[in-house]
Short mmCIF file of C-alpha atoms in Angstrom, two decimals:
data_model
loop_
_atom_site.label_atom_id
_atom_site.label_comp_id
_atom_site.label_asym_id
_atom_site.label_seq_id
_atom_site.Cartn_x
_atom_site.Cartn_y
_atom_site.Cartn_z
CA UNK A 1 23.96 21.71 28.00
CA UNK A 2 20.26 21.56 27.68
CA UNK A 3 20.07 23.51 24.59
CA UNK A 4 22.44 21.14 22.90
CA UNK A 5 20.73 18.22 23.86
CA UNK A 6 17.59 19.49 22.41
CA UNK A 7 19.47 20.05 19.13
CA UNK A 8 19.43 16.22 18.79
CA UNK A 9 15.72 16.07 18.62
CA UNK A 10 14.69 19.65 17.35
CA UNK A 11 14.63 18.44 13.80
CA UNK A 12 12.89 15.21 14.88
CA UNK A 13 10.15 16.35 17.23
CA UNK A 14 7.36 17.18 14.65
CA UNK A 15 5.27 14.32 13.48
CA UNK A 16 7.61 13.88 11.12
CA UNK A 17 10.89 12.59 11.10
CA UNK A 18 9.44 9.69 12.73
CA UNK A 19 7.52 8.79 9.58
CA UNK A 20 10.04 9.11 6.66
CA UNK A 21 10.04 5.78 5.33
CA UNK A 22 10.25 5.52 1.61
CA UNK A 23 7.62 2.97 1.06
CA UNK A 24 3.95 2.93 1.82
CA UNK A 25 2.66 0.07 4.33
CA UNK A 26 -0.77 -1.03 3.21
CA UNK A 27 -2.20 -2.62 6.47
CA UNK A 28 -5.82 -4.16 7.51
CA UNK A 29 -8.14 -2.26 9.67
CA UNK A 30 -6.99 -2.66 13.23
CA UNK A 31 -8.29 -2.29 16.69
CA UNK A 32 -5.06 -2.57 18.45
CA UNK A 33 -3.88 0.41 20.24
CA UNK A 34 -0.87 1.78 22.12
CA UNK A 35 -1.19 0.81 25.68
CA UNK A 36 0.90 2.08 28.64
CA UNK A 37 2.14 -0.48 30.95
CA UNK A 38 3.27 0.12 34.61
CA UNK A 39 5.06 -1.62 37.10
CA UNK A 40 6.95 -3.82 34.62
CA UNK A 41 9.91 -4.36 36.88
CA UNK A 42 13.32 -2.69 37.93
CA UNK A 43 13.06 0.82 36.63
CA UNK A 44 15.79 2.96 38.18
CA UNK A 45 15.51 6.08 35.78
CA UNK A 46 11.58 6.08 36.11
CA UNK A 47 11.17 5.27 32.29
CA UNK A 48 7.67 4.99 30.97
CA UNK A 49 6.61 1.83 29.00
CA UNK A 50 4.18 1.73 26.07
CA UNK A 51 3.24 -1.73 24.28
CA UNK A 52 1.74 -2.20 20.94
CA UNK A 53 0.50 -5.79 20.21
CA UNK A 54 -1.28 -6.26 16.78
CA UNK A 55 -4.53 -7.92 16.41
CA UNK A 56 -3.05 -10.92 14.90
CA UNK A 57 0.05 -11.88 16.56
CA UNK A 58 2.39 -14.56 15.26
CA UNK A 59 2.37 -17.85 17.17
CA UNK A 60 6.03 -17.12 18.15
CA UNK A 61 6.20 -13.41 17.91
CA UNK A 62 9.43 -11.37 17.32
CA UNK A 63 9.88 -8.34 19.69
CA UNK A 64 10.98 -4.81 18.48
CA UNK A 65 12.19 -2.31 20.83
CA UNK A 66 11.88 1.06 19.02
CA UNK A 67 13.75 3.92 21.03
CA UNK A 68 12.83 7.60 20.62
CA UNK A 69 15.07 10.57 19.96
CA UNK A 70 15.75 13.58 22.31
CA UNK A 71 12.62 15.50 22.61
CA UNK A 72 10.49 12.71 21.88
CA UNK A 73 8.27 10.20 23.65
CA UNK A 74 7.31 6.62 23.16
CA UNK A 75 3.73 7.67 21.87
CA UNK A 76 5.48 10.08 19.24
CA UNK A 77 7.69 7.15 18.26
CA UNK A 78 4.58 5.14 17.90
CA UNK A 79 2.27 7.44 15.81
CA UNK A 80 5.17 8.69 13.67
CA UNK A 81 7.18 5.83 12.59
CA UNK A 82 5.94 2.58 10.57
CA UNK A 83 7.07 -0.09 13.13
CA UNK A 84 3.45 -0.48 14.46
CA UNK A 85 1.95 -0.73 10.89
CA UNK A 86 4.46 -3.25 9.91
CA UNK A 87 3.65 -5.15 13.14
CA UNK A 88 0.23 -5.34 11.81
CA UNK A 89 1.49 -6.99 8.85
CA UNK A 90 4.09 -9.21 10.11
CA UNK A 91 2.66 -10.12 13.70
CA UNK A 92 5.50 -8.92 15.91
CA UNK A 93 5.12 -7.05 19.18
CA UNK A 94 6.58 -3.55 19.86
CA UNK A 95 7.87 -1.81 22.83
CA UNK A 96 8.22 1.97 22.98
CA UNK A 97 10.21 3.08 25.83
CA UNK A 98 9.81 6.69 27.01
CA UNK A 99 12.16 9.20 29.17
CA UNK A 100 10.70 11.00 32.05
CA UNK A 101 13.78 13.38 32.49
CA UNK A 102 13.60 16.73 31.25
CA UNK A 103 15.98 16.72 28.30
CA UNK A 104 13.96 13.58 26.97
CA UNK A 105 17.11 12.21 26.13
CA UNK A 106 18.21 8.36 26.82
CA UNK A 107 21.10 7.83 29.13
CA UNK A 108 24.05 6.64 27.07
CA UNK A 109 26.68 8.65 28.94
CA UNK A 110 26.77 7.47 32.81
CA UNK A 111 29.12 4.77 33.99
CA UNK A 112 25.90 2.88 35.28
CA UNK A 113 24.55 3.01 31.63
CA UNK A 114 27.56 1.67 29.98
CA UNK A 115 27.76 -1.23 32.24
CA UNK A 116 25.46 -4.42 31.98
CA UNK A 117 23.12 -4.24 34.73
CA UNK A 118 24.68 -1.34 36.06
CA UNK A 119 21.50 0.90 36.25
CA UNK A 120 19.82 3.71 34.47
CA UNK A 121 17.98 3.33 31.09
CA UNK A 122 19.09 0.01 30.10
CA UNK A 123 17.96 -1.81 33.10
CA UNK A 124 14.67 -0.21 32.62
CA UNK A 125 14.29 -1.35 29.09
CA UNK A 126 15.44 -4.84 29.79
CA UNK A 127 12.72 -5.14 32.47
CA UNK A 128 10.25 -4.10 29.71
CA UNK A 129 11.65 -6.93 27.49
CA UNK A 130 11.22 -9.23 30.37
CA UNK A 131 7.69 -8.10 31.12
CA UNK A 132 6.62 -8.89 27.67
CA UNK A 133 8.35 -12.32 27.47
CA UNK A 134 6.46 -13.28 30.72
CA UNK A 135 3.05 -12.58 28.92
CA UNK A 136 3.65 -13.59 25.43
CA UNK A 137 5.23 -16.37 23.58
CA UNK A 138 8.20 -14.27 22.38
CA UNK A 139 10.63 -15.82 20.44
CA UNK A 140 13.84 -15.28 22.36
CA UNK A 141 15.89 -15.59 19.30
CA UNK A 142 13.96 -12.60 17.52
CA UNK A 143 14.28 -9.49 19.77
CA UNK A 144 15.46 -6.34 18.19
CA UNK A 145 16.22 -2.72 18.90
CA UNK A 146 15.95 0.32 16.72
CA UNK A 147 16.28 4.01 17.22
CA UNK A 148 16.83 7.57 15.86
CA UNK A 149 19.51 9.87 17.30
CA UNK A 150 19.46 9.36 21.02
CA UNK A 151 17.40 6.23 20.42
CA UNK A 152 20.18 5.16 17.84
CA UNK A 153 22.71 5.62 20.58
CA UNK A 154 20.81 3.55 23.05
CA UNK A 155 20.46 0.91 20.40
CA UNK A 156 24.27 0.48 20.23
CA UNK A 157 24.51 0.52 23.86
CA UNK A 158 21.70 -2.25 24.27
CA UNK A 159 23.49 -4.33 21.84
CA UNK A 160 26.34 -3.86 23.51
CA UNK A 161 25.28 -4.68 27.02
CA UNK A 162 22.80 -7.33 26.20
CA UNK A 163 24.18 -9.66 23.35
CA UNK A 164 22.66 -12.58 24.83
CA UNK A 165 19.03 -10.79 24.50
CA UNK A 166 19.17 -8.80 21.18
CA UNK A 167 19.68 -10.39 17.57
CA UNK A 168 20.08 -7.50 15.64
CA UNK A 169 19.69 -3.76 15.84
CA UNK A 170 19.17 -0.62 13.34
CA UNK A 171 20.39 2.68 14.39
CA UNK A 172 19.65 5.73 12.52
CA UNK A 173 22.04 8.69 13.38
CA UNK A 174 23.86 7.44 16.10
CA UNK A 175 27.39 6.99 17.99
CA UNK A 176 29.43 3.90 18.65
CA UNK A 177 28.78 2.30 21.92
CA UNK A 178 30.79 4.26 24.80
CA UNK A 179 31.40 7.26 22.71
CA UNK A 180 29.02 9.54 24.66
CA UNK A 181 30.66 8.31 27.84
CA UNK A 182 30.98 11.04 30.57
CA UNK A 183 32.10 10.83 34.32
CA UNK A 184 30.81 14.33 35.34
CA UNK A 185 27.11 13.87 35.30
CA UNK A 186 26.69 15.52 31.85
CA UNK A 187 24.38 14.01 29.37
CA UNK A 188 26.21 15.60 26.25
CA UNK A 189 29.72 14.81 24.96
CA UNK A 190 30.89 17.49 22.45
CA UNK A 191 33.92 15.60 21.47
CA UNK A 192 31.92 12.62 20.33
CA UNK A 193 29.00 14.65 18.77
CA UNK A 194 31.58 16.72 16.60
CA UNK A 195 33.16 13.44 15.46
CA UNK A 196 36.49 14.02 17.10
CA UNK A 197 36.79 10.64 18.91
CA UNK A 198 38.51 8.39 16.55
CA UNK A 199 39.90 5.09 17.65
CA UNK A 200 41.09 2.01 16.12
CA UNK A 201 38.64 -0.91 15.63
CA UNK A 202 39.92 -2.89 18.26
CA UNK A 203 39.65 0.17 20.80
CA UNK A 204 36.08 0.56 19.80
CA UNK A 205 35.50 -3.28 20.16
CA UNK A 206 37.09 -3.52 23.54
CA UNK A 207 34.47 -1.05 24.92
CA UNK A 208 31.97 -3.38 23.90
CA UNK A 209 33.64 -6.58 25.08
CA UNK A 210 34.42 -4.84 28.52
CA UNK A 211 30.83 -4.04 28.97
CA UNK A 212 30.14 -7.68 29.49
CA UNK A 213 33.42 -9.44 30.50
CA UNK A 214 33.41 -12.93 29.84
CA UNK A 215 30.71 -13.18 27.24
CA UNK A 216 31.78 -15.42 24.55
CA UNK A 217 28.55 -16.10 22.57
CA UNK A 218 27.17 -14.79 19.42
CA UNK A 219 26.95 -10.87 18.88
CA UNK A 220 23.93 -9.13 17.60
CA UNK A 221 24.10 -7.98 13.94
CA UNK A 222 23.80 -4.17 13.23
CA UNK A 223 22.36 -1.98 10.59
CA UNK A 224 23.74 1.64 10.56
CA UNK A 225 22.31 4.73 8.79
CA UNK A 226 23.80 8.19 8.67
CA UNK A 227 23.60 11.39 6.68
CA UNK A 228 26.82 12.81 5.41
CA UNK A 229 25.81 16.46 6.31
CA UNK A 230 24.70 15.34 9.78
CA UNK A 231 25.28 18.46 11.74
CA UNK A 232 24.31 17.39 15.14
CA UNK A 233 25.98 13.91 15.24
CA UNK A 234 28.80 14.38 12.73
CA UNK A 235 29.46 11.81 9.86
CA UNK A 236 32.58 10.53 11.39
CA UNK A 237 30.63 8.68 13.99
CA UNK A 238 29.25 6.54 11.25
CA UNK A 239 32.80 5.36 10.34
CA UNK A 240 33.58 4.58 13.76
CA UNK A 241 30.38 2.65 14.44
CA UNK A 242 31.38 0.59 11.49
CA UNK A 243 34.83 0.15 12.97
CA UNK A 244 33.21 -0.97 16.41
CA UNK A 245 30.77 -3.43 15.05
CA UNK A 246 32.87 -5.11 12.42
CA UNK A 247 35.60 -5.57 15.29
CA UNK A 248 33.09 -7.01 17.74
CA UNK A 249 32.14 -9.43 14.88
CA UNK A 250 35.84 -10.22 14.08
CA UNK A 251 35.43 -8.81 10.59
CA UNK A 252 37.57 -7.19 8.12
CA UNK A 253 37.19 -3.33 7.65
CA UNK A 254 36.93 -4.13 3.88
CA UNK A 255 33.14 -4.57 2.62
CA UNK A 256 32.14 -7.89 1.07
CA UNK A 257 29.36 -6.16 -0.70
CA UNK A 258 28.56 -2.73 -2.04
CA UNK A 259 25.54 -1.19 -3.89
CA UNK A 260 23.48 1.83 -4.36
CA UNK A 261 19.87 0.76 -3.06
CA UNK A 262 18.68 4.29 -4.22
CA UNK A 263 20.31 7.44 -5.69
CA UNK A 264 22.68 9.16 -3.26
CA UNK A 265 22.74 6.21 -0.82
CA UNK A 266 25.74 3.62 -0.70
CA UNK A 267 25.07 0.37 1.20
CA UNK A 268 28.00 -1.62 2.38
CA UNK A 269 27.98 -4.99 4.07
CA UNK A 270 30.65 -6.62 6.16
CA UNK A 271 30.86 -10.41 6.67
CA UNK A 272 28.30 -11.41 4.14
CA UNK A 273 26.73 -10.24 1.02
CA UNK A 274 23.20 -11.15 1.77
CA UNK A 275 20.42 -9.04 3.37
CA UNK A 276 21.10 -10.00 6.87
CA UNK A 277 25.01 -9.66 6.85
CA UNK A 278 26.57 -9.15 10.53
CA UNK A 279 26.99 -5.48 9.50
CA UNK A 280 25.28 -3.32 7.09
CA UNK A 281 25.81 0.26 6.66
CA UNK A 282 23.88 2.96 4.70
CA UNK A 283 25.48 6.04 4.05
CA UNK A 284 23.17 9.06 2.71
CA UNK A 285 24.63 11.50 0.48
CA UNK A 286 23.88 15.21 1.38
CA UNK A 287 21.51 14.27 4.16
CA UNK A 288 21.35 15.93 7.46
CA UNK A 289 20.76 14.81 11.00
CA UNK A 290 17.14 14.80 10.16
CA UNK A 291 17.16 11.76 7.91
CA UNK A 292 14.53 9.83 6.52
CA UNK A 293 13.80 6.71 8.57
CA UNK A 294 13.05 3.48 6.50
CA UNK A 295 11.34 1.39 9.14
CA UNK A 296 10.62 -1.29 6.50
CA UNK A 297 14.41 -1.68 5.64
CA UNK A 298 15.14 -2.15 9.16
CA UNK A 299 12.48 -4.84 9.37
CA UNK A 300 13.83 -6.46 6.23
CA UNK A 301 17.22 -6.41 8.08
CA UNK A 302 15.73 -8.18 11.17
CA UNK A 303 14.39 -10.93 8.83
CA UNK A 304 10.68 -10.00 10.00
CA UNK A 305 9.41 -9.21 6.42
CA UNK A 306 8.97 -13.03 5.30
CA UNK A 307 6.62 -14.30 7.76
CA UNK A 308 2.78 -13.25 8.32
CA UNK A 309 0.58 -14.59 11.10
CA UNK A 310 -0.89 -17.86 9.28
CA UNK A 311 -4.30 -17.11 10.86
CA UNK A 312 -4.54 -13.62 9.37
CA UNK A 313 -5.82 -12.83 5.71
CA UNK A 314 -3.49 -11.28 3.38
CA UNK A 315 -3.66 -7.27 4.21
CA UNK A 316 -5.87 -5.51 1.74
CA UNK A 317 -4.65 -2.65 -0.26
CA UNK A 318 -6.24 0.74 0.63
CA UNK A 319 -8.67 2.26 -1.88
CA UNK A 320 -6.95 4.50 -4.30
CA UNK A 321 -6.82 8.18 -3.15
CA UNK A 322 -7.56 9.54 -6.86
CA UNK A 323 -9.67 7.90 -9.58
CA UNK A 324 -7.72 6.27 -12.12
CA UNK A 325 -7.18 8.40 -15.32
CA UNK A 326 -9.89 7.98 -18.11
CA UNK A 327 -7.37 8.12 -20.79
CA UNK A 328 -3.73 6.81 -20.86
CA UNK A 329 -0.94 9.17 -19.62
CA UNK A 330 0.91 11.34 -21.71
CA UNK A 331 4.00 9.46 -23.02
CA UNK A 332 7.30 11.48 -23.07
CA UNK A 333 10.93 11.22 -22.23
CA UNK A 334 10.42 10.51 -18.49
CA UNK A 335 8.23 8.28 -16.27
CA UNK A 336 7.33 9.24 -12.54
CA UNK A 337 6.40 6.72 -9.98
CA UNK A 338 4.56 8.56 -6.77
CA UNK A 339 3.96 6.62 -3.74
CA UNK A 340 1.88 8.15 -0.67
CA UNK A 341 2.04 7.01 2.77
CA UNK A 342 -0.54 9.07 4.76
CA UNK A 343 -1.52 9.29 8.45
CA UNK A 344 -3.83 11.58 10.48
CA UNK A 345 -2.86 15.17 9.17
CA UNK A 346 0.48 13.97 7.52
CA UNK A 347 2.13 12.16 4.74
CA UNK A 348 5.08 11.25 2.97
CA UNK A 349 5.66 10.97 -0.79
CA UNK A 350 8.26 8.86 -2.52
CA UNK A 351 8.93 9.96 -5.91
CA UNK A 352 10.92 8.15 -8.66
CA UNK A 353 11.97 9.94 -11.84
CA UNK A 354 12.98 7.64 -14.61
CA UNK A 355 14.82 8.89 -17.72
CA UNK A 356 12.87 7.05 -20.70
CA UNK A 357 14.62 8.99 -23.50
CA UNK A 358 17.82 8.26 -25.16
CA UNK A 359 20.03 11.22 -23.99
CA UNK A 360 21.47 11.80 -20.47
CA UNK A 361 19.55 14.60 -18.49
CA UNK A 362 22.07 16.86 -17.06
CA UNK A 363 20.31 18.87 -14.38
CA UNK A 364 16.70 18.59 -13.78
CA UNK A 365 13.47 20.07 -12.44
CA UNK A 366 10.20 18.16 -11.80
CA UNK A 367 7.06 20.26 -11.81
CA UNK A 368 3.67 19.34 -10.31
CA UNK A 369 0.72 20.45 -8.43
CA UNK A 370 -0.09 19.39 -4.94
CA UNK A 371 -3.85 18.62 -4.16
CA UNK A 372 -5.33 21.59 -2.00
CA UNK A 373 -4.52 21.57 1.65
CA UNK A 374 -1.06 19.61 1.31
CA UNK A 375 2.02 21.59 2.27
CA UNK A 376 5.53 20.43 2.20
CA UNK A 377 7.35 20.47 5.77
CA UNK A 378 10.38 18.53 4.85
CA UNK A 379 12.05 17.03 1.96
CA UNK A 380 15.27 14.80 0.84
CA UNK A 381 17.21 14.38 -2.34
CA UNK A 382 15.87 17.54 -3.95
CA UNK A 383 14.88 21.20 -3.14
CA UNK A 384 11.26 22.24 -3.10
CA UNK A 385 9.76 25.56 -4.06
CA UNK A 386 7.16 26.80 -3.11
CA UNK A 387 5.83 24.42 -0.38
CA UNK A 388 2.26 24.10 -1.67
CA UNK A 389 0.23 24.51 -4.92
CA UNK A 390 2.41 24.38 -8.02
CA UNK A 391 5.79 22.86 -6.85
CA UNK A 392 9.09 22.38 -8.44
CA UNK A 393 11.60 19.91 -7.26
CA UNK A 394 15.02 20.72 -8.30
CA UNK A 395 18.15 18.41 -8.20
CA UNK A 396 20.83 18.54 -5.58
CA UNK A 397 24.54 18.38 -6.24
CA UNK A 398 24.70 14.54 -6.23
CA UNK A 399 21.85 13.53 -8.39
CA UNK A 400 21.55 16.04 -11.42
CA UNK A 401 22.61 13.47 -13.90
CA UNK A 402 20.00 10.78 -14.98
CA UNK A 403 21.33 8.56 -17.52
CA UNK A 404 18.83 7.06 -20.22
CA UNK A 405 16.85 4.19 -18.41
CA UNK A 406 18.30 5.25 -15.00
CA UNK A 407 16.29 6.68 -12.15
CA UNK A 408 16.56 9.02 -9.09
CA UNK A 409 14.17 8.83 -6.14
CA UNK A 410 13.35 11.97 -4.11
CA UNK A 411 10.90 12.41 -1.32
CA UNK A 412 9.11 14.58 1.02
CA UNK A 413 7.11 14.95 4.10
CA UNK A 414 3.84 17.13 4.03
CA UNK A 415 0.76 18.13 6.17
CA UNK A 416 -2.71 17.79 4.61
CA UNK A 417 -6.15 18.73 5.58
CA UNK A 418 -7.72 15.34 4.40
CA UNK A 419 -6.93 15.03 0.71
CA UNK A 420 -3.91 12.86 0.61
CA UNK A 421 -4.08 12.13 -3.18
CA UNK A 422 -1.40 12.45 -5.76
CA UNK A 423 -0.63 15.23 -8.34
CA UNK A 424 -2.40 14.48 -11.67
CA UNK A 425 0.50 14.97 -13.83
CA UNK A 426 4.41 15.81 -14.05
CA UNK A 427 6.69 17.47 -16.05
CA UNK A 428 10.54 17.26 -16.40
CA UNK A 429 12.31 20.24 -17.48
CA UNK A 430 9.23 21.25 -19.45
CA UNK A 431 8.42 17.94 -20.85
CA UNK A 432 5.28 15.80 -19.82
CA UNK A 433 6.20 12.67 -18.04
CA UNK A 434 4.18 9.25 -18.03
CA UNK A 435 3.04 7.96 -14.60
CA UNK A 436 3.08 4.81 -13.02
#
């Protein structure tokens, strides 16, 4: 059982999954640090609490609870995701709960965890929220939960148990509230993990409603992310989550809005067409359990990306990591945009390939040379070989065609030894590309 639990976090444990956002987040220099808080209140399962308060806090700050994956920790979630960097920009506070049980998975299975104030991890997390609210002027209408894998399951649980506390959640690779329930003390539910628990929307909705009987108030909004090739928590769970949260909101299963925010992604919204619809779901074609986590999109869904603390100056952009070219880039039938987000000894790169020619590209390979010391550890929307030096990224089954004026976005995570610069040139199917 323990080995299966560790599957949930094995792909996520390296510095990496945690920082796979597709956009760079320029931030001002900060003296704020992650701090452990003890004696924060009722804590039946001995969780640890870590708190990040940015240097410049909004007058009525929002509060984000960022919940780690199996085998993870609160500090790993802090150092590997962009929630703290975005807090520096927007002035909200972040709590990072951390499991101490051996599996390092959150309890989303026991009867206590699935009943409001029943005990276990949700009670400890609720105490963390109360502790912060007692010490900071948190806006009670702007409290949010987000998580990855086991943390995504807990996000579903928290929103089900405490609809009067949370305004919204964002779950990356999770399962519906109650799906992982067990009665034998096990933390693992194979039937749920394998996508074999298929219920009607009302049945899923009833599990949420019965967790807090008698509650008739507003329900939290939910953003859901899942890869179609998830090998740990199968893709069917994404469908079941949508059923559950649309039913909880009294909505139709038919989307009111559908678009493709990037190549291979299908985004559906239910109950509204705007960026803060009651339910938003992003399906990621060909992506495994180790999905890129776009914290900026979660913060956008929460509505926290529009207000900056009024006392803080606008964040300054970091200096360029490579000098500007001395001559205009070569023109050609393609253009490449390349954005780097670096930290410590790791980085992620988001690469957008645009067909600027007049004919459709059918099958593509993008060649570029990484700066010395950079080595790719993980990638999405393309295959990469070799992992350092002169690299070629090749299309995958769902994005090999690029129509004129159309684009595809790929990306990867890499380690580095100090040089976080970008390649100096790119060629698409042997033709040089413009950059920028």
